[in-house]
Amino acid sequence: MGAILSVCPALAFSAASGRPQPPSLESCRERFASRPEGREAAMCFYQCAQVASARDAVVRELTALMERHPEQGWLPLVLGHVGMLSSGKEAEGPYLRAAQTFRRLQDAEGEVLAAINLRAILLAQKRTEEAWDWTRRVVEVASASGRPELHARALIIEASQLYEVELDLGRAFRVLKRAEPLVFPDGAEGLKKQYLSVMSTVSERLGRLEEALDVNARLVELTRSTGDLFLEAHARFTLANVALRRLERDHAPADRGRALELARQALAAAERAGNPTLVARAVRLTADLLGDTPEERREADALLERCMALAESLDSDERRLACLWTRAERRAGVDPAGAIQDSEASLRLVSEGNDPLFHALALRGRSTVAYRTQPLPQALAHAERALDALEALRQTQRDASSQAELFATWARDYHRLAGWTLEAGGATGKPATLPFREAVSRAFAVSERLRARTLLDALVAFRARAFSGDTPERRAQRSEVQSRLVVVQRQLLDPSLTSAGREAALNELQELEHRERDLRPAPHKSVQEFASLASVEKGLREDEALLVFLVGDDEDLSGTSAGGAWLFVVTGEGTHVHRIPERTRLAAAATLFSGLVERRDDSERGAAVALYAQLLGPALAGLPPTVRRLLLVPDGPLHDLPFAALRERRDGPPLVARYELALVPSASLWRHWHGESPFTPIGDALVLADPEWALGQGGARPAARARAGIFDEAAQLGALPEARREGLGVERELRDTRVVPRLLMGTEASERALKRADTDLPLLRVLHLAAHAVVDAEAPERSALVLAPGSEDEDGILQPREITQLRLDGALVVLSACRSASGAVLPGEGVLSLARAFFEAGSNAVVASLWPLRDEEAADLVEHFYRHLAKGLSVSAALRAAQLEAIDAGLPPAAWAGLVVLGDAALVVAAPREEGAPLVSGLAGALVIAAALLGLLALRRGAVRAPNVPRQ
């Protein structure tokens, strides 16, 4: 837990440093008498009070002056500062009086400073509600003052409250991002240091390790130039700790030496600063990074002995805890009894506190010690308790994205527990301590607790309409913010915008984005029940198999098993598990394969065969002969892998020639879609093709060769003439089905038309978008589909926050746009893609692309897909048939393997129209179909399910 922020001045005078001695009480009286209204005259008394023997006299003098000058707010503020030099017990009253006085005087700076210090006292006394009230007052007064530096200081205090007290790292991070443009580049050095020190902790805790490295490197440079030894030591420690976390994340043992060097630098800086807490932290970190040679073991033992001594002298349970779990892990290989004793002592300490982070860390350490020293079932019990503690930590984050970011930093704990559980069942060849079936079921359950949790929470909450914190007032505020977002983004799309105007617009955009996220309703509670292995086996059809990949590392930095990588092969007949290569090996192989596919010269065939053998060979060889459809649940580096292009032999057919394929985020989400209310494949299709998105600027647009774009260069995106052909082809293929197409092109293919679809087309069964997509992996929420605006109230930039507000009610979404299925990959949560947002809006299946598509090839592939879809085939069967036609035409995998089905592969959204049957759509269609729906309520799923295309 970080230190509580206040703004009580630092010691300004020190005889030992050669600086002038503090002023005398008499000289302060004279200065105040000459300028009784000023701040500096009052601060003289604080400087005088640096001498402990003078404090009582200073207190008496300030008390007397306050009686004679009741409207002088700086006097009680300084009296509070003087009280903080002693025990701090007498400071609350003066700070309160100062805040009230400054409020009467409408002195924003004085009130903010007094309130910040009063808040710090209330927090120290555990009076958190009162502290929150004063935090809100600080922000209110500072923002109304119009003074950027004061506003920034208030936002930093708000962020500190959020992460220190509420443990809400995500909101704290967003508040700090709002403060950043107020601090840099023109803020005072003290304000910059305050911002960077808080952002250092928040970004590191949230798992934004690259940002934490940058922040702390800047802080080191700043503190070196200002001589702030304490903050320099703090920054150097965080740099070393982030290096360790990156080492664990990236599993790059070669980087261990650099991390150890940073830890030694942090220790030296802490010793220069003379701060025993920082010394204790750096000592423990250095010991943690040392290796296992005899010399390193002796050094680590000495450091940990020093660590424990410092913890005792500080009387700090937090330091004792950290020293104990590090010593326990290092002892495990040489002194099992001592390691168990230390790890049990750490658990006793953590049970006395209420910090879920330390609870989870202590249990992680205890499970590691148990794995190395005790029977495996004991390690499993501790590891399961660690995940329970992590679940509690997850709940401290108010919004879904913060939950996902925090969760991602713990993904390896889920991999580890799942692998250990399979080991207990004998899957690794070691003697079994659990029945195999029980081990597989428990490991599968751990896997489900990891995957796509925030998406599952959102869908379950949407179904139950179970959101919290959403009031009419908040909805109105959010609507206002969204309207302003449109205005700002329209400015950013204007190519004539000046550099200064662009910078101002980007700063405002960032502020608005953070405010919009804070105003979103949160799911009422997290999902607690996940799909069990037995329920999945029971729900699968005889022609389906679910392949669940769990891609972890074989060993951690200490050489302890990290769980490894596994494949669960689930069918209606049972489940098998197979060991596959660990994460780092698969990441390299998958990257190589994707790069070779892009070459379009068949050079990828060798890599395709190797990956097939490593990932699928044994698994597919053991499948029942009835299986025709593979539901793939990827993990880690496999999210962007084009499975369809893998092959058993160089001269053999690709995987898609044997099976229909679909990607599913988790088994629990697959079950969720199978439990949706039924609908019939009758209704409407909305097709938007080649949007004229240029915000009314007019003029001919050059044709684009690929559906690509960068947000900052959106004004240069070209036309997509093949998308128009594609749209006409989709309309033509659906014309003879019971789904009525509505084709909009050019300026009619607009954001406004799409947002009105739930009103104009209440029976929407298919949404097809042939447009440019902009994917921002650094800021996924800025990714967008580029449409025509359609009105002055829209900008044509359809982003995830808007997509999730659509009402798609099980419809199929086809995103014929580049990289619409790709994006940043968050461990556990999966790909933060545009496709994901359509699931949150209620779609049950999305067809999207993993990489940029050539416009002509995309149009042909999609048109063939709809030709088969119109025959009543399922989504995955229709895509497979279209891909087989592309293969027969001699096209390379780059032209067809990047288009994938996500979600419900068995969804059927269209059926041939019987001869003479009338077309129905919109509201009229809704009335006609209502009676038909009553007769379909007994159907199992949200659409008719057709037989699969026969295996070839």
PDB file of N, CA and C in Angstrom, residues 93 98 103 376 585 637 880 886 915:
ATOM      1  N   GLY A  93      -8.270  19.618  13.872  1.00  0.00           N
ATOM      2  CA  GLY A  93      -9.046  20.836  14.119  1.00  0.00           C
ATOM      3  C   GLY A  93      -8.541  22.027  13.333  1.00  0.00           C
ATOM      4  N   ALA A  98      -9.087  25.805   8.799  1.00  0.00           N
ATOM      5  CA  ALA A  98      -8.485  26.438   7.633  1.00  0.00           C
ATOM      6  C   ALA A  98      -9.347  26.215   6.391  1.00  0.00           C
ATOM      7  N   ARG A 103     -12.936  28.497   2.416  1.00  0.00           N
ATOM      8  CA  ARG A 103     -14.186  28.371   1.665  1.00  0.00           C
ATOM      9  C   ARG A 103     -14.975  29.670   1.743  1.00  0.00           C
ATOM     10  N   LEU A 376       1.350 -33.476  -3.478  1.00  0.00           N
ATOM     11  CA  LEU A 376       0.740 -32.575  -4.447  1.00  0.00           C
ATOM     12  C   LEU A 376      -0.665 -32.102  -4.062  1.00  0.00           C
ATOM     13  N   ARG A 585       7.559 -21.530 -27.138  1.00  0.00           N
ATOM     14  CA  ARG A 585       7.792 -22.270 -28.384  1.00  0.00           C
ATOM     15  C   ARG A 585       6.642 -22.067 -29.371  1.00  0.00           C
ATOM     16  N   PRO A 637      -0.741 -17.336 -27.678  1.00  0.00           N
ATOM     17  CA  PRO A 637      -0.321 -17.066 -29.056  1.00  0.00           C
ATOM     18  C   PRO A 637      -1.193 -17.724 -30.116  1.00  0.00           C
ATOM     19  N   ARG A 880     -16.996 -22.790 -44.540  1.00  0.00           N
ATOM     20  CA  ARG A 880     -16.137 -23.881 -45.026  1.00  0.00           C
ATOM     21  C   ARG A 880     -16.356 -24.119 -46.520  1.00  0.00           C
ATOM     22  N   ALA A 886     -12.539 -21.447 -52.778  1.00  0.00           N
ATOM     23  CA  ALA A 886     -11.340 -20.622 -52.976  1.00  0.00           C
ATOM     24  C   ALA A 886     -10.105 -21.503 -53.160  1.00  0.00           C
ATOM     25  N   GLU A 915     -41.628 -21.264 -52.757  1.00  0.00           N
ATOM     26  CA  GLU A 915     -42.162 -20.623 -53.956  1.00  0.00           C
ATOM     27  C   GLU A 915     -43.542 -20.051 -53.671  1.00  0.00           C
TER      28      GLU A 915
END
